[in-house]
Short mmCIF file of C-alpha atoms in Angstrom, two decimals:
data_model
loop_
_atom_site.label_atom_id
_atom_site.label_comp_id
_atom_site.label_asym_id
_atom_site.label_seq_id
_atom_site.Cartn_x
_atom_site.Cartn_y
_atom_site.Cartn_z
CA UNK A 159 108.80 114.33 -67.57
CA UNK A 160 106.45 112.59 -65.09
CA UNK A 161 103.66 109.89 -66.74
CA UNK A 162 100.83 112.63 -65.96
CA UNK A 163 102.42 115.54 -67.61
CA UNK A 164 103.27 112.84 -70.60
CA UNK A 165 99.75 112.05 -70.64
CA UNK A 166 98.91 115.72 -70.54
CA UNK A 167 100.93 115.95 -73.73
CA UNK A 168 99.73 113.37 -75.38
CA UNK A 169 97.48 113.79 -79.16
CA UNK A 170 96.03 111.87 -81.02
CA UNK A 171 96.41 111.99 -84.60
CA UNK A 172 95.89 109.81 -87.98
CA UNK A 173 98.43 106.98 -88.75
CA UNK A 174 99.88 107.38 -91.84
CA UNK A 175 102.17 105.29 -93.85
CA UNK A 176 105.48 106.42 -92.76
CA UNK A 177 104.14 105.78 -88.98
CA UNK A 178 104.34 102.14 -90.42
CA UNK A 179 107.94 101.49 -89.53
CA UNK A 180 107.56 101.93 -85.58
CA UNK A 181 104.31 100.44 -85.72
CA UNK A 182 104.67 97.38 -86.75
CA UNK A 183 108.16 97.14 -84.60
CA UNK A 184 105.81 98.18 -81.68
CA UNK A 185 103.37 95.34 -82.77
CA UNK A 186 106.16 92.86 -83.09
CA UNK A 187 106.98 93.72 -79.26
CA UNK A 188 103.83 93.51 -77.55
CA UNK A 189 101.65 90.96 -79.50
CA UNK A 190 101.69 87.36 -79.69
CA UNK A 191 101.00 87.15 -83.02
CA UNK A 192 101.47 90.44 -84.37
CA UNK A 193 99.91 92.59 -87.31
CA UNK A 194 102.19 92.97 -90.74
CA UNK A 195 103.08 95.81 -92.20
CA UNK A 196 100.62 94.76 -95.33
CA UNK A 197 97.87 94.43 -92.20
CA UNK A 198 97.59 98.01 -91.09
CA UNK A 199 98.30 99.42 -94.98
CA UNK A 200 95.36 97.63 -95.61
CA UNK A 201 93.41 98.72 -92.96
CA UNK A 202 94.41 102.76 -93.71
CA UNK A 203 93.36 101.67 -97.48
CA UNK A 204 90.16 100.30 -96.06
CA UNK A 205 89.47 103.66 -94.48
CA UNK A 206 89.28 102.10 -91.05
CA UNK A 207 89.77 104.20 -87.99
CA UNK A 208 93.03 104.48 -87.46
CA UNK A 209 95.20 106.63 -84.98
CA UNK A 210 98.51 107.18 -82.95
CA UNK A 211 98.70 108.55 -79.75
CA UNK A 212 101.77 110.61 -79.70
CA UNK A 213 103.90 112.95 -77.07
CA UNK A 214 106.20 115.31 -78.33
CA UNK A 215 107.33 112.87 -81.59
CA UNK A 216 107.04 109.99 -79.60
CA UNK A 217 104.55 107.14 -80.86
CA UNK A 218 102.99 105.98 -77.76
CA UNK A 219 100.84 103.55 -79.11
CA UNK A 220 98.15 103.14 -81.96
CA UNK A 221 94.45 101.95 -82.56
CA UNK A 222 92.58 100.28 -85.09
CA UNK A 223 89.08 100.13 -85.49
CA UNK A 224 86.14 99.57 -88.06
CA UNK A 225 82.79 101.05 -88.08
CA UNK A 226 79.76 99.04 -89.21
CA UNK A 227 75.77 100.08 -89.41
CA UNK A 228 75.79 101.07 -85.65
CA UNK A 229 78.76 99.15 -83.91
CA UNK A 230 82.77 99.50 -83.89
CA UNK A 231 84.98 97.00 -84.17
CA UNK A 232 88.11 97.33 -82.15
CA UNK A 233 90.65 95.15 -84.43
CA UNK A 234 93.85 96.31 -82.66
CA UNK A 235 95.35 98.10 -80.03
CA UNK A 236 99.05 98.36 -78.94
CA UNK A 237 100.84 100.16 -76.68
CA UNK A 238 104.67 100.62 -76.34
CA UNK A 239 105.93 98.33 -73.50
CA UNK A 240 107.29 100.62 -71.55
CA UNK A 241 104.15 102.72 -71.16
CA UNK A 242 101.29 99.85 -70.65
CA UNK A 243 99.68 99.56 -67.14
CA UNK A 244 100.56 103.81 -66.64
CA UNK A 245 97.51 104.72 -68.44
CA UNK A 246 98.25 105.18 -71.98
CA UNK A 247 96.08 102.19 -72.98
CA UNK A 248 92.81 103.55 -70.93
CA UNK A 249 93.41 107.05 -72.60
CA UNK A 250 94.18 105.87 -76.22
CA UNK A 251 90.82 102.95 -75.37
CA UNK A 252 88.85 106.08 -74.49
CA UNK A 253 89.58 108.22 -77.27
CA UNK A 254 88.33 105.56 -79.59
CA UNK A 255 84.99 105.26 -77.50
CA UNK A 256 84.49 108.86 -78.06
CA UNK A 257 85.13 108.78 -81.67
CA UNK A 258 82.94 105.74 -82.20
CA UNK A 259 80.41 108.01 -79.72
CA UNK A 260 80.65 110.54 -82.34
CA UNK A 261 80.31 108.81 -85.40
CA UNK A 262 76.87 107.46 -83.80
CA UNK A 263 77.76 103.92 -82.89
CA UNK A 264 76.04 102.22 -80.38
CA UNK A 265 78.29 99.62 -79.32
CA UNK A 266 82.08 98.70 -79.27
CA UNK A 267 82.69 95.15 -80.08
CA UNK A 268 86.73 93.17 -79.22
CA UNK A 269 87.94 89.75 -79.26
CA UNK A 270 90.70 89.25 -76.71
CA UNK A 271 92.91 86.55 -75.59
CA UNK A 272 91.99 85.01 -72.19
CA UNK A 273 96.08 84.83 -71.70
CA UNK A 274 96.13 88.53 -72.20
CA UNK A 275 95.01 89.08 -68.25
CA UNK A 276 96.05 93.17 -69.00
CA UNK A 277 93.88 93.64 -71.59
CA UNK A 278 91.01 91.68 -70.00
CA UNK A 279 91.61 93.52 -67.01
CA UNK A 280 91.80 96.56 -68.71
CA UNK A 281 88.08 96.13 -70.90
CA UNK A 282 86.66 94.94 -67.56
CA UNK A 283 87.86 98.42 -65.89
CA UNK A 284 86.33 100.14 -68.62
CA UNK A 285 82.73 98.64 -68.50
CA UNK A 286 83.16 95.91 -71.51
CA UNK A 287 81.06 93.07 -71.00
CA UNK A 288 81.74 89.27 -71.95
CA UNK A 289 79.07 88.39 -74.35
CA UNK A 290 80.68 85.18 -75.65
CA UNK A 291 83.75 83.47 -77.20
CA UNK A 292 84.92 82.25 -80.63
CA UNK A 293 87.20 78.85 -80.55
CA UNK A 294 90.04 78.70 -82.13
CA UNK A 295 89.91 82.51 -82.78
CA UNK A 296 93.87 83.22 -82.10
CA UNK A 297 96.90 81.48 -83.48
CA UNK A 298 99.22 80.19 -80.76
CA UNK A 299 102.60 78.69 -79.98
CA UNK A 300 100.57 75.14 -79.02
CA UNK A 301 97.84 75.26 -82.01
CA UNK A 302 94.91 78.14 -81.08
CA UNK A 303 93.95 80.12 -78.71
CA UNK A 304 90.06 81.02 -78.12
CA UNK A 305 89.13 84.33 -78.15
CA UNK A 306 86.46 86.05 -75.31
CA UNK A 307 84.54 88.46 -77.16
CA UNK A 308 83.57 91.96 -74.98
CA UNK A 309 80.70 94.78 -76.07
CA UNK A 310 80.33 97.98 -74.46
CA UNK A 311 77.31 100.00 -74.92
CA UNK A 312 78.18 103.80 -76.01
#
């Protein structure tokens, strides 16, 4: 199956608790300094926004995201190696803009590593902004890492 008619395929649903397992090995993979299983339970027992993007019983990648008076809060985003820079990170990014949209949020608020040149260049494609930057923010093999913080208006 070509990437488009993947794509084409592709839902997104709620994560649950037995999604855990490949989530967090998909964390482990792609992060730095990845999320523990105890970190998304609590953030599905917080109620936060949480979702998989799937194709046919394949996890694809996930999001994670608060809501707050009028902003969200993207906390993480992951998406399986072999699948990032084809797409699947714009799509699953966008879905969360339009459920943020819906939920009548005004803005959508990330802190990303300056290392993490896909993900910057990803936000920037997208029409985030960099509004400012938190030292420190990020553990890191040689002490901390800062962390550029992005908004974009919804």
């Amino acid at each position: 199956m070509s990437l488009s008619q993947l794509l084409h395929h592709t839902v997104l649903r709620d994560m649950n608790l037995a999604d855990l397992a490949k989530i967090v090995c998909i964390e482990q993979r792609v992060h730095a300094c990845p999320w523990s299983c105890g970190n998304f339970t609590d953030a599905l027992n917080s109620n936060y926004v949480c979702k998989v993007c799937e194709a046919e019983g394949e996890i694809l990648g996930y999001v994670v995201f608060m809501l707050a008076v009028d902003e969200a809060h993207l906390l993480n985003i992951g998406i399986v190696a072999e699948y990032q820079r084809k797409g699947v990170g714009r799509w699953l990014l966008d879905a969360a803009m339009e459920i943020a949209r819906a939920c009548n949020m005004l803005r959508m608020l990330l802190e990303v590593r300056p290392s993490n040149a896909a993900a910057l260049g990803l936000y920037r494609d997208v029409g985030f902004r960099e509004i400012g930057l938190r030292r420190g923010y990020y553990a890191a093999d040689n002490g901390r890492e800062d962390a550029v913080v992005m908004e974009y208006l919804l």
